[in-house]
mmCIF file of C-alpha atoms in Angstrom:
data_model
loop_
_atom_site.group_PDB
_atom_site.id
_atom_site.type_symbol
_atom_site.label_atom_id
_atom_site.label_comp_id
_atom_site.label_asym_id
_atom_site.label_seq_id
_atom_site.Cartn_x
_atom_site.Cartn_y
_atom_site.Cartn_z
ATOM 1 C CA UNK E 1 -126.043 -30.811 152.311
ATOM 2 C CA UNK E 2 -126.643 -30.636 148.751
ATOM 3 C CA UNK E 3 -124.808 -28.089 146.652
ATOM 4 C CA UNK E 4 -126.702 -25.962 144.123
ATOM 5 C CA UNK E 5 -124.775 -26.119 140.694
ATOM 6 C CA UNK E 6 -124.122 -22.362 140.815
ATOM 7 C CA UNK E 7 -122.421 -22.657 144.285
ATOM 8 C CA UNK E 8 -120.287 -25.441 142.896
ATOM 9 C CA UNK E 9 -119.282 -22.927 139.957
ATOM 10 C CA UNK E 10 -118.813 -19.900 142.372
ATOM 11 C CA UNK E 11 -116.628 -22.128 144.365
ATOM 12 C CA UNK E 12 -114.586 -23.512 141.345
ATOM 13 C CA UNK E 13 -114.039 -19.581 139.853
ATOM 14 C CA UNK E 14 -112.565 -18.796 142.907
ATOM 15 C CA UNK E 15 -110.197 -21.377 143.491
ATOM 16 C CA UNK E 16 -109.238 -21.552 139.631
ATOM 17 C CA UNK E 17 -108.442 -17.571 139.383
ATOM 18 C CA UNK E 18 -107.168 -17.819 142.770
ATOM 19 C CA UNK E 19 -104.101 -20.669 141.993
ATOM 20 C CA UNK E 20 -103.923 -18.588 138.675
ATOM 21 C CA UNK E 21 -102.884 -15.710 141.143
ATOM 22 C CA UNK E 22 -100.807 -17.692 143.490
ATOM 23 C CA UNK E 23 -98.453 -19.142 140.800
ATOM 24 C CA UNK E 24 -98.069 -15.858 138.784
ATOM 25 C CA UNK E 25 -97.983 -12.422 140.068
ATOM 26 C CA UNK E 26 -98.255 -10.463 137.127
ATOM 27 C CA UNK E 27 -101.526 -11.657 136.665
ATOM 28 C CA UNK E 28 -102.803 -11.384 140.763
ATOM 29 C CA UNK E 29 -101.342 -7.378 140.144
ATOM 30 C CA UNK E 30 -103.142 -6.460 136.777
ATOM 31 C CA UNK E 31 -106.258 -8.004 138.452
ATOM 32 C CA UNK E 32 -106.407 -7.332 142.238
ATOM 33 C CA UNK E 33 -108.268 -4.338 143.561
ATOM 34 C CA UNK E 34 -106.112 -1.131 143.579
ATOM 35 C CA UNK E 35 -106.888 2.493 144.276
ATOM 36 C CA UNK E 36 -104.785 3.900 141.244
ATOM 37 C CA UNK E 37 -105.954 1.446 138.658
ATOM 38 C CA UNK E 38 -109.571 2.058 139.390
ATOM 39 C CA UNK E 39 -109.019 5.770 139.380
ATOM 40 C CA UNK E 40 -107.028 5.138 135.882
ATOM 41 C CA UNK E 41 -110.152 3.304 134.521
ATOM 42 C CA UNK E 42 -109.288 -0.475 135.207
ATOM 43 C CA UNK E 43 -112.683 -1.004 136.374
ATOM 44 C CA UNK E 44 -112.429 -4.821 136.080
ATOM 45 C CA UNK E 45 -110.609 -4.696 139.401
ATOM 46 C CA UNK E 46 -113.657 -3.681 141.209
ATOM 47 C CA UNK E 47 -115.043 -7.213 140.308
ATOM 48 C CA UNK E 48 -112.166 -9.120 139.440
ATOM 49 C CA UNK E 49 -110.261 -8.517 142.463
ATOM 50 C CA UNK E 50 -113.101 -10.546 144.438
ATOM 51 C CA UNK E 51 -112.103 -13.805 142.355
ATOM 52 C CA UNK E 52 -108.678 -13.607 143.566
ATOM 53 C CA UNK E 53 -107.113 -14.222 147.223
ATOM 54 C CA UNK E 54 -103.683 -13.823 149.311
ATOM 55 C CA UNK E 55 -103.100 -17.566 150.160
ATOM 56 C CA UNK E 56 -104.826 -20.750 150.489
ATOM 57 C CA UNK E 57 -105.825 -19.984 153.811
ATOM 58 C CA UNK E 58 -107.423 -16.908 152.742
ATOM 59 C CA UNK E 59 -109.423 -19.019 149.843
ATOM 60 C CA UNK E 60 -110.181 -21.813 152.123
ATOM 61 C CA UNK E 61 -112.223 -19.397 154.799
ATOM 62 C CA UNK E 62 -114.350 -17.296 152.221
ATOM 63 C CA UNK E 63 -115.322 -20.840 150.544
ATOM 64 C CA UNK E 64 -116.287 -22.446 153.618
ATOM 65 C CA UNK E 65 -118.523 -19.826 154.557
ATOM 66 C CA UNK E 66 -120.034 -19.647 151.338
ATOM 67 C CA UNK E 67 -120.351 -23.219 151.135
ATOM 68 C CA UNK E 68 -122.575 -23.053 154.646
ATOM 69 C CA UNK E 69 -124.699 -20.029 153.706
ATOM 70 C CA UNK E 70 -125.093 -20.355 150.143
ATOM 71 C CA UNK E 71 -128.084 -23.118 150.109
ATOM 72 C CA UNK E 72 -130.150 -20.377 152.125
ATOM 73 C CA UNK E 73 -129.854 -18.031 149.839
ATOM 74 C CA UNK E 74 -130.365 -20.220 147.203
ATOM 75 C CA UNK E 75 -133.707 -21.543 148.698
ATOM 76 C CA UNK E 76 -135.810 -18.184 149.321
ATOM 77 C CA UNK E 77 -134.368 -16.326 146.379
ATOM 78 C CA UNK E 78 -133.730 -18.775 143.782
ATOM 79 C CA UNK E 79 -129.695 -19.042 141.430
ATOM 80 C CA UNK E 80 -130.381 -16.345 140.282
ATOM 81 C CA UNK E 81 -131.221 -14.354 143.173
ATOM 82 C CA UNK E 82 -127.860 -15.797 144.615
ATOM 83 C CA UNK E 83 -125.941 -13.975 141.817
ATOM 84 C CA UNK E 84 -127.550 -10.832 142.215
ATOM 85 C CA UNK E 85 -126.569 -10.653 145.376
ATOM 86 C CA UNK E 86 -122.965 -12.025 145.103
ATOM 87 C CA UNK E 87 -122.427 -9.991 142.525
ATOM 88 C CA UNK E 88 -124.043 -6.732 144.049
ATOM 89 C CA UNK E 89 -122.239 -7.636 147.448
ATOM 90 C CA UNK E 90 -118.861 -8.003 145.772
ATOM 91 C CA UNK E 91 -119.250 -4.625 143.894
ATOM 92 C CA UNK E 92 -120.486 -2.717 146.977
ATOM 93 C CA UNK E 93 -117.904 -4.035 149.299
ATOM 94 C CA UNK E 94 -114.695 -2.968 146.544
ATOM 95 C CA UNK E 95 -116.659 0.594 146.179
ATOM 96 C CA UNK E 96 -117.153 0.790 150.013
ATOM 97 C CA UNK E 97 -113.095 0.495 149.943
ATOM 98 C CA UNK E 98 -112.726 2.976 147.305
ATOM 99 C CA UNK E 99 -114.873 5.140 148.905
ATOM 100 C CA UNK E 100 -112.581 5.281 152.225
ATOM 101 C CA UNK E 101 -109.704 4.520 150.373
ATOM 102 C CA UNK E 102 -109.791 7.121 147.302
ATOM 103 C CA UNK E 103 -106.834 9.271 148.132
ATOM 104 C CA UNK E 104 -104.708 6.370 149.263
ATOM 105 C CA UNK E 105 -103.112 5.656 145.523
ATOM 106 C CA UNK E 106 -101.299 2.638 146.732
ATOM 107 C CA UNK E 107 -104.335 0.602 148.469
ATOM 108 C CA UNK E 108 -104.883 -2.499 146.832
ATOM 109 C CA UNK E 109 -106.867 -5.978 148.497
ATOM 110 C CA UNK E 110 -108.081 -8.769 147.094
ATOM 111 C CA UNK E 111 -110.860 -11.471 147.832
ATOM 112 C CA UNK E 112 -114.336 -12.436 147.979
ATOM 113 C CA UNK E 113 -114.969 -11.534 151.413
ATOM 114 C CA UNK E 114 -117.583 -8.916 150.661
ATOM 115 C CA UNK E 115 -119.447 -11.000 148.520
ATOM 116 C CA UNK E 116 -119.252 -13.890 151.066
ATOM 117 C CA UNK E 117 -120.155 -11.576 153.752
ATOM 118 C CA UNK E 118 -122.997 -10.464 151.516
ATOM 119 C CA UNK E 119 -124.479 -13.490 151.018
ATOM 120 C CA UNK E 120 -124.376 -14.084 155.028
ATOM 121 C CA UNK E 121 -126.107 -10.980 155.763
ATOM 122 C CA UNK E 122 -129.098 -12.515 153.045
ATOM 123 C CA UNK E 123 -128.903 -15.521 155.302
ATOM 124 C CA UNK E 124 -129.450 -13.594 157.960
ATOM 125 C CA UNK E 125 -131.800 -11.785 156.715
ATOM 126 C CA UNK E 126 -133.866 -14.740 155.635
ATOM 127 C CA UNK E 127 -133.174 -16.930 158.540
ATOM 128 C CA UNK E 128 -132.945 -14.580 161.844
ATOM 129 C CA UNK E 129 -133.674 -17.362 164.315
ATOM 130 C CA UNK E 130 -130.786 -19.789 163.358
ATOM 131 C CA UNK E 131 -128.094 -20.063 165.507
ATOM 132 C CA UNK E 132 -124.289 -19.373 164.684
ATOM 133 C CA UNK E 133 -121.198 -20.498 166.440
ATOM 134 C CA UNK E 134 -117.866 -19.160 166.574
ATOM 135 C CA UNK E 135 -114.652 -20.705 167.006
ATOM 136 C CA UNK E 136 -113.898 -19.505 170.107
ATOM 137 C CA UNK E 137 -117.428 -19.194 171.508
ATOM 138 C CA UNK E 138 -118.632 -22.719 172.264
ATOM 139 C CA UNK E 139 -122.462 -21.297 172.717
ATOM 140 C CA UNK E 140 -124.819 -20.296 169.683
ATOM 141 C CA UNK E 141 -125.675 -16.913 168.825
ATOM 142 C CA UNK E 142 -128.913 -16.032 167.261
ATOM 143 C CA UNK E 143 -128.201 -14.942 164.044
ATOM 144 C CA UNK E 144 -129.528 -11.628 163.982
ATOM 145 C CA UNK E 145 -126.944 -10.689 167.313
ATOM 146 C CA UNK E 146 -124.009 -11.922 165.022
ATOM 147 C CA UNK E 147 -125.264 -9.659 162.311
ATOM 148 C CA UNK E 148 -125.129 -6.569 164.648
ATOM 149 C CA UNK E 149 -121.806 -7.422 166.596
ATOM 150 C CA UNK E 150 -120.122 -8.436 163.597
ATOM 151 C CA UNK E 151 -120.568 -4.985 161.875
ATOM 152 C CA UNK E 152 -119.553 -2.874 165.072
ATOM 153 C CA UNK E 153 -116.384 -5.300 165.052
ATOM 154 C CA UNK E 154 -115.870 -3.929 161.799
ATOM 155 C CA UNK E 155 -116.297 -0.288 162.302
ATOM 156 C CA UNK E 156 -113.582 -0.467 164.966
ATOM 157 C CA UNK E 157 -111.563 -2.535 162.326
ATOM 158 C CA UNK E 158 -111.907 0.451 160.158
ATOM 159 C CA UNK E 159 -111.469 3.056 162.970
ATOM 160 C CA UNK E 160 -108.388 1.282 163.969
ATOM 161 C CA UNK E 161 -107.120 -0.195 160.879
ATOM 162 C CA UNK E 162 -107.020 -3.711 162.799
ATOM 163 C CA UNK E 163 -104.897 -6.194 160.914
ATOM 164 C CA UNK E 164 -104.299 -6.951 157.247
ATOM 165 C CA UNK E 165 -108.399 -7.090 156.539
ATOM 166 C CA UNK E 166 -110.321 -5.128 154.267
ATOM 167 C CA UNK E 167 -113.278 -4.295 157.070
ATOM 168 C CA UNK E 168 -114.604 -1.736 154.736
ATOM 169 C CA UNK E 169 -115.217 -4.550 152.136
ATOM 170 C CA UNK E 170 -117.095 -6.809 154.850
ATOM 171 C CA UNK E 171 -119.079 -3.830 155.575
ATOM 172 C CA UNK E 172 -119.957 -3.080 152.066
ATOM 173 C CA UNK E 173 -120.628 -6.512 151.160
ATOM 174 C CA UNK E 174 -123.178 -6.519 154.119
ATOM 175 C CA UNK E 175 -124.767 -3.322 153.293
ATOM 176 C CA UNK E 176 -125.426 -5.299 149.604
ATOM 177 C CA UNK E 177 -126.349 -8.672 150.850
ATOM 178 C CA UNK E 178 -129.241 -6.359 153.355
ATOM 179 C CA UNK E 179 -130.356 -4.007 150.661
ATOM 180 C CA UNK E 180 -130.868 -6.290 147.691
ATOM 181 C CA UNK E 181 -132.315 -9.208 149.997
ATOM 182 C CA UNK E 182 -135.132 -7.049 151.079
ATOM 183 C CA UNK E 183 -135.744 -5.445 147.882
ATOM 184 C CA UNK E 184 -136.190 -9.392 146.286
ATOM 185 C CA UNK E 185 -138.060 -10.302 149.775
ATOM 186 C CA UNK E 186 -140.036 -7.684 151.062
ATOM 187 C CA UNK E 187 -141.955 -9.867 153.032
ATOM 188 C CA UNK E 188 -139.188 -9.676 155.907
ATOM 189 C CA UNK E 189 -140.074 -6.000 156.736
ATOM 190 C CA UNK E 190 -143.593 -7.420 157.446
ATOM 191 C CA UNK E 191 -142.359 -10.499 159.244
ATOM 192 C CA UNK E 192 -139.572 -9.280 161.248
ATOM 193 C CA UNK E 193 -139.461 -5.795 161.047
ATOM 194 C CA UNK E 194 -137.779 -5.060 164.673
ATOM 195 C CA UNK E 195 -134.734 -7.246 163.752
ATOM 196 C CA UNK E 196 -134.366 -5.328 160.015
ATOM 197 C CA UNK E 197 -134.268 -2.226 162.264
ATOM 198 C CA UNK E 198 -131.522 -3.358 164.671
ATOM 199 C CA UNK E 199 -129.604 -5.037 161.689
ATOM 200 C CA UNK E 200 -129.532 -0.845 160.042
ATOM 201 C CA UNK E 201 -128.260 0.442 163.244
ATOM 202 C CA UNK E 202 -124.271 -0.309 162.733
ATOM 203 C CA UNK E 203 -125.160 1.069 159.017
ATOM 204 C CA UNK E 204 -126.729 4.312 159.916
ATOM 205 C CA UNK E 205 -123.868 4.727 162.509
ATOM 206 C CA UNK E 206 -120.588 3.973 159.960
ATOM 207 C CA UNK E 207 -121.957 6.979 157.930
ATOM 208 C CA UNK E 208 -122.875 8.971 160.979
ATOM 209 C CA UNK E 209 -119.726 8.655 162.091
ATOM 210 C CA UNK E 210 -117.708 8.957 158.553
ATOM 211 C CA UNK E 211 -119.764 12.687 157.904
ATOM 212 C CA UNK E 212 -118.831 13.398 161.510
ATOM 213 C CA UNK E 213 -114.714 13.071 160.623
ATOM 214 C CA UNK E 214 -114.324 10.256 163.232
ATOM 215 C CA UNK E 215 -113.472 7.252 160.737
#
């Protein structure tokens, strides 16, 4: 697999900022996402905070999965088109958190799961029919099933508060990596229209049930 130049930079940000982060604390506190700096006006969180992880562990997942879904991307939409939707996933997926998380001062997370995420729901998106495996699912599932069952998961995530993960930020990276793909390739409403439609459904239900007070 050959790596496009900007992945290779993407990559290299985040582990850079990320080791900056694990070796001083200061700086992984003034930069990580947190719902009383935002609100103070430290806006640089909301895209800083996506350059920055917990642990190596952390770092080493995110980059993986970048590193596999990236060259999609990269190949229908262009570099460029790769940025925009990093960038717009990573944004959505902090404001997503704000948004649930607004009158929790304290809340802070850091990461670039929900521009990862984002850039798997273009790939997605773009490539419906391929196959993706799971580590403890030894069969493939069509990419477009994944799509679905992994945003459900993360509406009960939310609902339940499951584990140390921002779900919100998954979810909001995936509502960017869907909206901005199919405003740069509108030909996927006319080529696979049903599978757009079943891809909204965990979206329209997250705000159906946030209006109706259950999450």
């Amino acid at each position: 697999m050959n790596l496009d130049p900007i992945t290779i930079v993407i990559i290299a940000a985040n582990v850079i900022i990320s080791l900056k982060g694990f070796n001083d604390y200061g700086f992984l506190d003034k930069y990580k996402f947190h719902v009383g700096g935002v609100q103070r006006g430290e806006k640089i969180r909301m895209i800083s905070a996506g350059f920055l992880h917990i642990d190596f562990q952390h770092l080493l997942f995110n980059m993986i999965t970048l590193f596999f879904f990236a060259s999609i991307v990269i190949n229908y939409l262009s570099s460029g088109g790769f940025i925009i939707v990093y960038l717009v996933s990573l944004l959505l997926g902090n404001l997503l958190s704000l948004y649930f998380h607004k009158n929790e001062y304290h809340y802070s997370a850091v990461g670039a799961s929900g521009a990862v995420t984002g850039i798997l729901y273009s790939a997605i998106l773009l490539r419906p029919e391929m196959n993706l495996y799971m580590f403890f699912i030894p069969i493939p599932i069509p990419a477009y099933i994944f799509g679905i069952g992994y945003l459900l998961y993360s509406i009960y995530g939310m609902k339940k508060r499951i584990g140390n993960i921002g779900h919100d930020a998954h979810f909001g990276g995936a509502i960017g990596g869907y909206v901005i793909t199919l405003f740069m390739a509108p030909w996927i409403l006319e080529k696979n229209l049903l599978m757009v439609g079943l891809l909204a459904i965990p979206i329209i239900l997250l705000f159906a049930l946030r209006k109706a007070g259950k999450i």
